mmCIF file of C-alpha atoms and ligand atoms in Angstrom:
data_model
loop_
_atom_site.group_PDB
_atom_site.id
_atom_site.type_symbol
_atom_site.label_atom_id
_atom_site.label_comp_id
_atom_site.label_asym_id
_atom_site.label_seq_id
_atom_site.Cartn_x
_atom_site.Cartn_y
_atom_site.Cartn_z
ATOM 1 C CA UNK A 20 184.688 54.132 93.649
ATOM 2 C CA UNK A 21 182.787 52.112 96.292
ATOM 3 C CA UNK A 22 182.852 53.672 99.779
ATOM 4 C CA UNK A 23 185.728 52.516 101.996
ATOM 5 C CA UNK A 24 184.422 49.721 104.190
ATOM 6 C CA UNK A 25 184.783 49.542 107.972
ATOM 7 C CA UNK A 26 187.387 47.322 109.693
ATOM 8 C CA UNK A 27 184.823 44.653 110.719
ATOM 9 C CA UNK A 28 183.511 44.412 107.174
ATOM 10 C CA UNK A 29 186.949 44.209 105.584
ATOM 11 C CA UNK A 30 187.917 41.451 108.054
ATOM 12 C CA UNK A 31 184.935 39.394 106.885
ATOM 13 C CA UNK A 32 184.391 40.360 103.254
ATOM 14 C CA UNK A 33 187.953 40.145 101.905
ATOM 15 C CA UNK A 34 187.744 36.874 99.993
ATOM 16 C CA UNK A 35 189.512 35.216 97.096
ATOM 17 C CA UNK A 36 187.130 34.571 94.198
ATOM 18 C CA UNK A 37 185.062 31.450 94.749
ATOM 19 C CA UNK A 38 185.544 28.342 92.632
ATOM 20 C CA UNK A 39 182.905 26.798 90.360
ATOM 21 C CA UNK A 40 181.439 25.078 93.444
ATOM 22 C CA UNK A 41 179.888 28.391 94.618
ATOM 23 C CA UNK A 42 181.075 27.803 98.199
ATOM 24 C CA UNK A 43 180.332 30.617 100.673
ATOM 25 C CA UNK A 44 183.327 30.148 102.955
ATOM 26 C CA UNK A 45 186.730 30.311 101.271
ATOM 27 C CA UNK A 46 188.023 26.800 100.558
ATOM 28 C CA UNK A 47 191.396 25.531 101.696
ATOM 29 C CA UNK A 48 193.794 25.185 98.754
ATOM 30 C CA UNK A 49 195.923 22.397 100.167
ATOM 31 C CA UNK A 50 198.219 21.992 97.181
ATOM 32 C CA UNK A 51 201.959 22.209 96.796
ATOM 33 C CA UNK A 52 201.929 23.024 93.076
ATOM 34 C CA UNK A 53 199.707 24.149 90.192
ATOM 35 C CA UNK A 54 199.062 22.816 86.706
ATOM 36 C CA UNK A 55 200.124 24.709 83.578
ATOM 37 C CA UNK A 56 197.716 24.910 80.671
ATOM 38 C CA UNK A 57 200.573 24.759 78.188
ATOM 39 C CA UNK A 58 204.327 24.775 77.905
ATOM 40 C CA UNK A 59 204.070 28.383 76.834
ATOM 41 C CA UNK A 60 202.087 29.332 79.960
ATOM 42 C CA UNK A 61 204.679 27.593 82.137
ATOM 43 C CA UNK A 62 207.460 29.523 80.426
ATOM 44 C CA UNK A 63 205.643 32.844 80.829
ATOM 45 C CA UNK A 64 204.912 32.161 84.520
ATOM 46 C CA UNK A 65 208.546 31.324 85.260
ATOM 47 C CA UNK A 66 209.673 34.392 83.349
ATOM 48 C CA UNK A 67 207.224 36.486 85.470
ATOM 49 C CA UNK A 68 205.643 37.783 82.265
ATOM 50 C CA UNK A 69 202.230 36.822 83.629
ATOM 51 C CA UNK A 70 200.987 36.444 87.207
ATOM 52 C CA UNK A 71 199.755 33.159 88.584
ATOM 53 C CA UNK A 72 200.445 30.322 90.971
ATOM 54 C CA UNK A 73 203.388 28.039 90.311
ATOM 55 C CA UNK A 74 204.382 26.474 93.605
ATOM 56 C CA UNK A 75 203.120 27.054 97.173
ATOM 57 C CA UNK A 76 206.511 28.201 98.467
ATOM 58 C CA UNK A 77 205.987 31.182 96.127
ATOM 59 C CA UNK A 78 202.233 31.750 96.488
ATOM 60 C CA UNK A 79 199.023 29.966 97.465
ATOM 61 C CA UNK A 80 195.424 31.231 97.129
ATOM 62 C CA UNK A 81 194.578 30.558 100.790
ATOM 63 C CA UNK A 82 197.721 32.323 101.988
ATOM 64 C CA UNK A 83 197.005 35.132 99.525
ATOM 65 C CA UNK A 84 193.584 35.756 101.055
ATOM 66 C CA UNK A 85 195.150 35.998 104.510
ATOM 67 C CA UNK A 86 197.845 38.371 103.185
ATOM 68 C CA UNK A 87 195.329 40.526 101.313
ATOM 69 C CA UNK A 88 193.169 40.829 104.422
ATOM 70 C CA UNK A 89 196.127 41.772 106.622
ATOM 71 C CA UNK A 90 197.239 44.388 104.084
ATOM 72 C CA UNK A 91 193.812 45.974 104.025
ATOM 73 C CA UNK A 92 193.458 45.880 107.834
ATOM 74 C CA UNK A 93 196.900 47.446 108.403
ATOM 75 C CA UNK A 94 196.654 49.834 105.454
ATOM 76 C CA UNK A 95 199.646 48.265 103.660
ATOM 77 C CA UNK A 96 200.561 47.877 99.982
ATOM 78 C CA UNK A 97 201.986 44.371 100.011
ATOM 79 C CA UNK A 98 202.504 41.405 102.338
ATOM 80 C CA UNK A 99 204.287 38.098 102.835
ATOM 81 C CA UNK A 100 202.991 35.286 105.069
ATOM 82 C CA UNK A 101 205.506 33.272 107.074
ATOM 83 C CA UNK A 102 205.610 30.032 109.040
ATOM 84 C CA UNK A 103 205.932 31.835 112.383
ATOM 85 C CA UNK A 104 206.162 35.284 113.915
ATOM 86 C CA UNK A 105 209.904 34.825 114.256
ATOM 87 C CA UNK A 106 210.194 33.984 110.553
ATOM 88 C CA UNK A 107 208.470 37.321 109.911
ATOM 89 C CA UNK A 108 210.949 39.188 112.124
ATOM 90 C CA UNK A 109 213.994 37.341 110.779
ATOM 91 C CA UNK A 110 212.957 37.593 107.109
ATOM 92 C CA UNK A 111 212.601 41.354 107.488
ATOM 93 C CA UNK A 112 216.161 41.680 108.798
ATOM 94 C CA UNK A 113 217.671 39.149 106.392
ATOM 95 C CA UNK A 114 216.010 40.652 103.327
ATOM 96 C CA UNK A 115 216.716 44.317 104.011
ATOM 97 C CA UNK A 116 220.008 44.515 105.911
ATOM 98 C CA UNK A 117 223.543 44.090 104.648
ATOM 99 C CA UNK A 118 226.852 43.346 106.294
ATOM 100 C CA UNK A 119 227.908 46.379 108.327
ATOM 101 C CA UNK A 120 224.407 47.748 108.883
ATOM 102 C CA UNK A 121 223.156 48.828 112.309
ATOM 103 C CA UNK A 122 219.709 48.556 113.919
ATOM 104 C CA UNK A 123 218.224 50.676 116.676
ATOM 105 C CA UNK A 124 215.676 48.571 118.593
ATOM 106 C CA UNK A 125 213.438 49.185 121.571
ATOM 107 C CA UNK A 126 215.051 47.545 124.596
ATOM 108 C CA UNK A 127 212.061 45.495 125.628
ATOM 109 C CA UNK A 128 211.656 42.893 122.866
ATOM 110 C CA UNK A 129 210.193 39.437 122.474
ATOM 111 C CA UNK A 130 212.866 36.964 123.681
ATOM 112 C CA UNK A 131 213.664 35.409 120.306
ATOM 113 C CA UNK A 132 213.919 38.841 118.645
ATOM 114 C CA UNK A 133 216.552 39.672 121.267
ATOM 115 C CA UNK A 134 218.382 36.409 120.419
ATOM 116 C CA UNK A 135 218.360 37.219 116.675
ATOM 117 C CA UNK A 136 219.819 40.678 117.331
ATOM 118 C CA UNK A 137 222.380 39.582 119.891
ATOM 119 C CA UNK A 138 223.425 36.083 118.692
ATOM 120 C CA UNK A 139 222.572 35.610 115.015
ATOM 121 C CA UNK A 140 222.886 38.905 113.132
ATOM 122 C CA UNK A 141 226.335 39.778 114.587
ATOM 123 C CA UNK A 142 227.731 36.707 112.758
ATOM 124 C CA UNK A 143 226.953 38.580 109.537
ATOM 125 C CA UNK A 144 228.365 41.860 110.801
ATOM 126 C CA UNK A 145 224.996 43.443 111.604
ATOM 127 C CA UNK A 146 224.999 45.250 114.932
ATOM 128 C CA UNK A 147 222.319 46.781 117.141
ATOM 129 C CA UNK A 148 221.820 49.274 119.935
ATOM 130 C CA UNK A 149 218.924 49.201 122.380
ATOM 131 C CA UNK A 150 216.990 52.409 122.902
ATOM 132 C CA UNK A 151 215.165 53.235 126.111
ATOM 133 C CA UNK A 152 211.553 53.535 125.088
ATOM 134 C CA UNK A 153 210.673 56.011 127.843
ATOM 135 C CA UNK A 154 213.554 58.321 126.943
ATOM 136 C CA UNK A 155 213.167 59.162 123.274
ATOM 137 C CA UNK A 156 215.172 62.388 123.638
ATOM 138 C CA UNK A 157 218.328 60.243 123.896
ATOM 139 C CA UNK A 158 217.700 58.401 120.628
ATOM 140 C CA UNK A 159 219.472 61.013 118.497
ATOM 141 C CA UNK A 160 222.744 59.958 120.153
ATOM 142 C CA UNK A 161 222.235 56.336 119.089
ATOM 143 C CA UNK A 162 222.200 57.023 115.352
ATOM 144 C CA UNK A 163 225.390 55.924 113.576
ATOM 145 C CA UNK A 164 226.402 56.549 109.954
ATOM 146 C CA UNK A 165 225.510 52.905 109.214
ATOM 147 C CA UNK A 166 222.153 52.849 111.050
ATOM 148 C CA UNK A 167 219.596 51.501 108.616
ATOM 149 C CA UNK A 168 216.579 50.327 110.606
ATOM 150 C CA UNK A 169 214.417 51.235 113.598
ATOM 151 C CA UNK A 170 212.674 48.181 115.070
ATOM 152 C CA UNK A 171 210.045 48.603 117.804
ATOM 153 C CA UNK A 172 207.549 46.714 119.888
ATOM 154 C CA UNK A 173 204.776 48.720 121.529
ATOM 155 C CA UNK A 174 203.226 47.969 123.973
ATOM 156 C CA UNK A 175 206.234 46.043 125.219
ATOM 157 C CA UNK A 176 206.110 42.507 126.531
ATOM 158 C CA UNK A 177 205.615 42.117 129.439
ATOM 159 C CA UNK A 178 206.332 45.613 130.805
ATOM 160 C CA UNK A 179 203.518 47.255 128.792
ATOM 161 C CA UNK A 180 205.553 50.402 128.203
ATOM 162 C CA UNK A 181 204.693 52.334 125.063
ATOM 163 C CA UNK A 182 206.754 54.036 122.388
ATOM 164 C CA UNK A 183 205.303 57.203 120.891
ATOM 165 C CA UNK A 184 204.751 55.952 117.333
ATOM 166 C CA UNK A 185 204.230 59.401 115.795
ATOM 167 C CA UNK A 186 207.500 60.574 117.340
ATOM 168 C CA UNK A 187 209.298 57.412 116.198
ATOM 169 C CA UNK A 188 207.905 57.853 112.681
ATOM 170 C CA UNK A 189 209.378 61.367 112.458
ATOM 171 C CA UNK A 190 212.677 60.181 113.951
ATOM 172 C CA UNK A 191 212.940 57.374 111.379
ATOM 173 C CA UNK A 192 212.110 59.749 108.535
ATOM 174 C CA UNK A 193 214.640 62.383 109.641
ATOM 175 C CA UNK A 194 217.395 59.776 109.717
ATOM 176 C CA UNK A 195 216.256 57.810 106.628
ATOM 177 C CA UNK A 196 215.729 54.626 108.627
ATOM 178 C CA UNK A 197 213.487 51.746 107.603
ATOM 179 C CA UNK A 198 210.851 51.761 110.356
ATOM 180 C CA UNK A 199 209.543 48.315 111.376
ATOM 181 C CA UNK A 200 207.024 47.574 114.142
ATOM 182 C CA UNK A 201 206.139 44.200 115.679
ATOM 183 C CA UNK A 202 202.402 44.858 116.163
ATOM 184 C CA UNK A 203 201.574 41.469 117.645
ATOM 185 C CA UNK A 204 200.312 42.738 121.019
ATOM 186 C CA UNK A 205 197.909 45.348 119.661
ATOM 187 C CA UNK A 206 196.748 43.835 116.332
ATOM 188 C CA UNK A 207 195.571 46.237 113.595
ATOM 189 C CA UNK A 208 192.214 46.478 115.346
ATOM 190 C CA UNK A 209 193.783 48.457 118.208
ATOM 191 C CA UNK A 210 196.803 50.107 116.557
ATOM 192 C CA UNK A 211 197.892 50.798 112.981
ATOM 193 C CA UNK A 212 201.610 51.671 112.958
ATOM 194 C CA UNK A 213 201.579 52.543 109.235
ATOM 195 C CA UNK A 214 199.336 55.536 110.010
ATOM 196 C CA UNK A 215 202.200 56.807 112.196
ATOM 197 C CA UNK A 216 204.877 56.355 109.562
ATOM 198 C CA UNK A 217 205.919 52.704 109.894
ATOM 199 C CA UNK A 218 207.233 51.154 106.667
ATOM 200 C CA UNK A 219 206.824 47.556 107.796
ATOM 201 C CA UNK A 220 204.559 45.789 110.293
ATOM 202 C CA UNK A 221 205.220 42.259 111.517
ATOM 203 C CA UNK A 222 202.931 39.877 113.351
ATOM 204 C CA UNK A 223 203.007 36.624 115.138
ATOM 205 C CA UNK A 224 199.659 35.315 113.837
ATOM 206 C CA UNK A 225 199.999 32.657 116.526
ATOM 207 C CA UNK A 226 198.616 35.089 119.095
ATOM 208 C CA UNK A 227 195.495 37.244 118.710
ATOM 209 C CA UNK A 228 195.156 36.682 114.949
ATOM 210 C CA UNK A 229 194.557 32.961 115.418
ATOM 211 C CA UNK A 230 193.106 33.772 118.810
ATOM 212 C CA UNK A 231 192.409 30.186 119.702
ATOM 213 C CA UNK A 232 195.832 28.739 120.476
ATOM 214 C CA UNK A 233 195.873 26.352 117.514
ATOM 215 C CA UNK A 234 198.565 27.250 115.009
ATOM 216 C CA UNK A 235 201.941 28.940 114.520
ATOM 217 C CA UNK A 236 202.322 31.546 111.799
ATOM 218 C CA UNK A 237 203.302 35.080 110.930
ATOM 219 C CA UNK A 238 202.906 37.862 108.417
ATOM 220 C CA UNK A 239 204.814 40.926 107.228
ATOM 221 C CA UNK A 240 203.023 43.838 105.543
ATOM 222 C CA UNK A 241 204.124 47.286 104.440
ATOM 223 C CA UNK A 242 205.547 49.384 101.638
ATOM 224 C CA UNK A 243 206.002 47.649 98.315
ATOM 225 C CA UNK A 244 209.595 48.845 97.897
ATOM 226 C CA UNK A 245 210.578 46.786 100.972
ATOM 227 C CA UNK A 246 208.065 43.956 100.688
ATOM 228 C CA UNK A 247 209.311 43.111 97.189
ATOM 229 C CA UNK A 248 212.728 42.375 98.652
ATOM 230 C CA UNK A 249 211.204 40.439 101.553
ATOM 231 C CA UNK A 250 209.129 38.440 99.055
ATOM 232 C CA UNK A 251 212.268 37.635 97.044
ATOM 233 C CA UNK A 252 214.022 36.495 100.224
ATOM 234 C CA UNK A 253 211.064 34.386 101.402
ATOM 235 C CA UNK A 254 210.366 32.854 97.986
ATOM 236 C CA UNK A 255 213.900 31.528 97.727
ATOM 237 C CA UNK A 256 214.781 30.819 101.362
ATOM 238 C CA UNK A 257 211.448 29.155 102.164
ATOM 239 C CA UNK A 258 209.706 30.319 105.374
ATOM 240 C CA UNK A 259 206.326 29.863 103.635
ATOM 241 C CA UNK A 260 203.158 29.647 105.741
ATOM 242 C CA UNK A 261 201.251 26.367 105.488
ATOM 243 C CA UNK A 262 197.965 26.831 103.547
ATOM 244 C CA UNK A 263 196.115 25.106 106.391
ATOM 245 C CA UNK A 264 197.364 27.637 108.961
ATOM 246 C CA UNK A 265 196.632 30.487 106.533
ATOM 247 C CA UNK A 266 193.075 29.198 106.239
ATOM 248 C CA UNK A 267 192.703 29.159 110.056
ATOM 249 C CA UNK A 268 194.095 32.701 110.329
ATOM 250 C CA UNK A 269 191.921 34.136 107.570
ATOM 251 C CA UNK A 270 188.829 32.600 109.187
ATOM 252 C CA UNK A 271 189.965 33.881 112.596
ATOM 253 C CA UNK A 272 190.384 37.434 111.306
ATOM 254 C CA UNK A 273 186.633 37.502 110.634
ATOM 255 C CA UNK A 274 186.081 37.559 114.407
ATOM 256 C CA UNK A 275 189.147 39.632 115.393
ATOM 257 C CA UNK A 276 187.130 42.806 116.236
ATOM 258 C CA UNK A 277 184.597 41.054 118.482
ATOM 259 C CA UNK A 278 187.304 38.995 120.146
ATOM 260 C CA UNK A 279 189.546 42.011 120.764
ATOM 261 C CA UNK A 280 186.668 43.934 122.335
ATOM 262 C CA UNK A 281 186.115 41.069 124.789
ATOM 263 C CA UNK A 282 189.867 40.636 125.446
ATOM 264 C CA UNK A 283 189.965 44.360 126.288
ATOM 265 C CA UNK A 284 186.801 44.257 128.441
ATOM 266 C CA UNK A 285 188.224 41.389 130.467
ATOM 267 C CA UNK A 286 191.733 42.879 130.724
ATOM 268 C CA UNK A 287 190.304 46.217 131.921
ATOM 269 C CA UNK A 288 188.210 44.479 134.568
ATOM 270 C CA UNK A 289 191.217 42.409 135.724
ATOM 271 C CA UNK A 290 193.346 45.586 135.952
ATOM 272 C CA UNK A 291 190.638 47.397 137.945
ATOM 273 C CA UNK A 292 190.285 44.438 140.300
ATOM 274 C CA UNK A 293 194.036 44.051 140.840
ATOM 275 C CA UNK A 294 194.461 47.799 141.358
ATOM 276 C CA UNK A 295 192.378 47.483 144.546
ATOM 277 C CA UNK A 296 194.113 44.484 146.112
ATOM 278 C CA UNK A 297 196.301 44.831 149.201
ATOM 279 C CA UNK A 298 198.682 42.064 148.042
ATOM 280 C CA UNK A 299 199.284 43.833 144.725
ATOM 281 C CA UNK A 300 202.071 46.458 144.676
ATOM 282 C CA UNK A 301 201.160 47.846 141.279
ATOM 283 C CA UNK A 302 199.191 46.987 138.177
ATOM 284 C CA UNK A 303 200.289 47.833 134.637
ATOM 285 C CA UNK A 304 197.760 48.272 131.825
ATOM 286 C CA UNK A 305 197.941 50.896 129.060
ATOM 287 C CA UNK A 306 194.454 52.360 129.683
ATOM 288 C CA UNK A 307 194.494 51.990 133.495
ATOM 289 C CA UNK A 308 194.414 55.245 135.467
ATOM 290 C CA UNK A 309 197.793 54.404 137.055
ATOM 291 C CA UNK A 310 199.665 53.985 133.722
ATOM 292 C CA UNK A 311 202.136 56.872 133.261
ATOM 293 C CA UNK A 312 201.611 56.838 129.468
ATOM 294 C CA UNK A 313 197.820 56.626 129.512
ATOM 295 C CA UNK A 314 197.405 59.737 127.372
ATOM 296 C CA UNK A 315 199.802 58.385 124.745
ATOM 297 C CA UNK A 316 198.003 55.023 124.836
ATOM 298 C CA UNK A 317 194.736 56.794 124.049
ATOM 299 C CA UNK A 318 196.387 58.678 121.193
ATOM 300 C CA UNK A 319 197.734 55.665 119.361
ATOM 301 C CA UNK A 320 195.603 52.719 120.533
ATOM 302 C CA UNK A 321 191.865 52.191 120.239
ATOM 303 C CA UNK A 322 191.781 50.286 123.561
ATOM 304 C CA UNK A 323 194.392 48.939 126.008
ATOM 305 C CA UNK A 324 194.737 45.384 124.681
ATOM 306 C CA UNK A 325 194.416 41.951 126.254
ATOM 307 C CA UNK A 326 197.492 41.827 128.496
ATOM 308 C CA UNK A 327 197.730 42.982 132.120
ATOM 309 C CA UNK A 328 200.734 42.819 134.420
ATOM 310 C CA UNK A 329 200.937 43.193 138.161
ATOM 311 C CA UNK A 330 203.515 42.860 140.892
ATOM 312 C CA UNK A 331 202.567 40.612 143.750
ATOM 313 C CA UNK A 332 203.790 41.512 147.227
ATOM 314 C CA UNK A 333 206.467 39.030 148.362
ATOM 315 C CA UNK A 334 208.583 38.782 145.220
ATOM 316 C CA UNK A 335 209.703 35.618 143.432
ATOM 317 C CA UNK A 336 208.313 33.152 146.000
ATOM 318 C CA UNK A 337 204.832 34.670 146.174
ATOM 319 C CA UNK A 338 204.699 35.044 142.375
ATOM 320 C CA UNK A 339 205.413 31.336 141.934
ATOM 321 C CA UNK A 340 202.957 30.595 144.725
ATOM 322 C CA UNK A 341 200.247 32.547 142.894
ATOM 323 C CA UNK A 342 200.960 30.678 139.637
ATOM 324 C CA UNK A 343 200.626 27.360 141.502
ATOM 325 C CA UNK A 344 197.375 28.391 143.179
ATOM 326 C CA UNK A 345 195.295 29.240 140.080
ATOM 327 C CA UNK A 346 192.697 26.554 139.406
ATOM 328 C CA UNK A 347 190.962 27.455 136.141
ATOM 329 C CA UNK A 348 193.433 29.856 134.532
ATOM 330 C CA UNK A 349 196.118 28.206 132.389
ATOM 331 C CA UNK A 350 199.767 28.093 133.413
ATOM 332 C CA UNK A 351 201.285 28.678 129.991
ATOM 333 C CA UNK A 352 203.606 31.050 128.171
ATOM 334 C CA UNK A 353 201.293 31.894 125.275
ATOM 335 C CA UNK A 354 198.950 34.873 124.915
ATOM 336 C CA UNK A 355 196.041 35.891 122.725
ATOM 337 C CA UNK A 356 194.099 32.692 123.387
ATOM 338 C CA UNK A 357 190.407 32.225 124.289
ATOM 339 C CA UNK A 358 191.715 30.856 127.592
ATOM 340 C CA UNK A 359 193.124 33.236 130.196
ATOM 341 C CA UNK A 360 196.805 32.516 130.810
ATOM 342 C CA UNK A 361 199.058 33.387 133.742
ATOM 343 C CA UNK A 362 202.821 33.638 133.254
ATOM 344 C CA UNK A 363 205.730 34.419 135.580
ATOM 345 C CA UNK A 364 208.151 36.149 133.155
ATOM 346 C CA UNK A 365 211.188 36.187 135.489
ATOM 347 C CA UNK A 366 211.318 32.371 135.714
ATOM 348 C CA UNK A 367 210.051 31.495 132.209
ATOM 349 C CA UNK A 368 209.877 33.741 129.119
ATOM 350 C CA UNK A 369 212.617 36.097 130.341
ATOM 351 C CA UNK A 370 214.663 33.691 132.487
ATOM 352 C CA UNK A 371 217.649 33.926 130.089
ATOM 353 C CA UNK A 372 218.176 37.634 130.849
ATOM 354 C CA UNK A 373 220.387 38.752 133.727
ATOM 355 C CA UNK A 374 218.733 40.330 136.790
ATOM 356 C CA UNK A 375 219.897 43.754 135.608
ATOM 357 C CA UNK A 376 218.549 43.216 132.088
ATOM 358 C CA UNK A 377 215.211 42.142 133.511
ATOM 359 C CA UNK A 378 214.940 45.158 135.786
ATOM 360 C CA UNK A 379 215.810 47.469 132.872
ATOM 361 C CA UNK A 380 212.636 46.304 131.116
ATOM 362 C CA UNK A 381 210.456 46.320 134.237
ATOM 363 C CA UNK A 382 210.491 42.588 134.985
ATOM 364 C CA UNK A 383 210.714 42.447 138.765
ATOM 365 C CA UNK A 384 210.831 39.065 140.557
ATOM 366 C CA UNK A 385 207.181 39.431 141.596
ATOM 367 C CA UNK A 386 205.815 40.444 138.194
ATOM 368 C CA UNK A 387 202.993 38.310 136.793
ATOM 369 C CA UNK A 388 201.542 38.581 133.292
ATOM 370 C CA UNK A 389 197.909 37.796 132.674
ATOM 371 C CA UNK A 390 196.756 37.318 129.075
ATOM 372 C CA UNK A 391 193.016 37.864 129.375
ATOM 373 C CA UNK A 392 190.970 35.250 127.540
ATOM 374 C CA UNK A 393 187.312 35.261 126.601
ATOM 375 C CA UNK A 394 185.791 33.367 129.558
ATOM 376 C CA UNK A 395 183.153 35.108 131.680
ATOM 377 C CA UNK A 396 184.891 37.827 133.677
ATOM 378 C CA UNK A 397 183.309 36.706 136.977
ATOM 379 C CA UNK A 398 184.963 33.301 136.687
ATOM 380 C CA UNK A 399 188.335 34.834 135.785
ATOM 381 C CA UNK A 400 188.239 37.255 138.737
ATOM 382 C CA UNK A 401 187.047 34.535 141.128
ATOM 383 C CA UNK A 402 190.083 32.413 140.261
ATOM 384 C CA UNK A 403 192.508 35.341 140.597
ATOM 385 C CA UNK A 404 190.888 36.267 143.916
ATOM 386 C CA UNK A 405 191.162 32.785 145.436
ATOM 387 C CA UNK A 406 194.768 32.429 144.210
ATOM 388 C CA UNK A 407 195.712 35.765 145.818
ATOM 389 C CA UNK A 408 194.044 34.708 149.037
HETATM 390 C C1 PLP B 2 205.034 35.399 120.126
HETATM 391 C C2 PLP B 2 205.672 36.625 119.634
HETATM 392 C C3 PLP B 2 206.594 36.587 118.575
HETATM 393 C C4 PLP B 2 207.024 35.280 117.936
HETATM 394 O O1 PLP B 2 205.997 34.665 117.235
HETATM 395 P P1 PLP B 2 205.981 33.085 116.937
HETATM 396 O O2 PLP B 2 204.736 32.927 116.137
HETATM 397 O O3 PLP B 2 205.968 32.399 118.259
HETATM 398 O O4 PLP B 2 207.213 32.769 116.173
HETATM 399 C C5 PLP B 2 207.157 37.761 118.144
HETATM 400 N N1 PLP B 2 206.832 38.942 118.718
HETATM 401 C C6 PLP B 2 205.961 39.029 119.736
HETATM 402 C C7 PLP B 2 205.652 40.355 120.339
HETATM 403 C C8 PLP B 2 205.341 37.873 120.244
HETATM 404 O O5 PLP B 2 204.492 37.960 121.261
#
């Protein structure tokens, strides 16, 4: 057997076989359907007696390369690519849960994941309970006879609290729960939930996987026993990823390790800078010396990631003032871009929550999220410094 290759190499050298043109970079298979060599081949393909492409809602070579790469990078058996990160989250629920099932989820979730749990799934009789991520000892009390899934995000957005993945993996196993992790913030370069017992990992490829703010997409990878059902659901309900976006993502994965290193370098430097500012009440970053879960972060993450949060002195007004005063940094709600982005969660991404719900997940009125980009750190800090001033 050839030696197991390193992450960087796998990200670059996982390729679908080249065509007769001998191209070096994987071509984009922009096709909706495929030609059958004979009526008999068509019959056998539809009967699943042989493997092969039929229609791009089912499979596409460009999407398959992206899926294969993500499986190898996360250490998963099988994957499904989706049109968005939310399609990945929703397809997981829709494929694996039945009427009457119950989900335990970490309280601090991406906004649309919260909407799916609270507004959409209840219409089909699927209920949920939020678990406090910092208080895992209380989770035993949340398990019901019908609890079927544990769904987590770590680090959380934007609070940057962590869940102990090894602990959660044991908890899920003890209670026979399907364990799913939205690993969008960390990417497989920084954190591999499957190594800690996760059955399923979801991503918004829109963020660090694309890394350049160009395209929407998602992917689900994990154990075959679950991914087969998710594939069945996706094949027939149709959240397929566009081949063009799959091509962008597969190309982008080639540079994921170098980009993540720079995202982390810049985020660390921003956290260190903010930690020393008089107008900053606190800074939150998983590897920063002030983070209460720093030891856990080092246990389950390679580095702290590209997102930093801080609380500006003066609350809501000063936070909005800061956002208005940045000159180079982008006022946007995205993250994982080459461009550094500043966001005020309380008035934008998390505005739909009540004050109490926001405080429960660490979103104070003065909290600002910075998604470190890849610009030179001196220019990023200079802009933050002048905006604070
Ligand atoms: C952005 C995001 C999503 C949703 O992904 P889309 O590609 O926008 O649908 C889900 N989870 C997390 C943690 C995200 O940051």
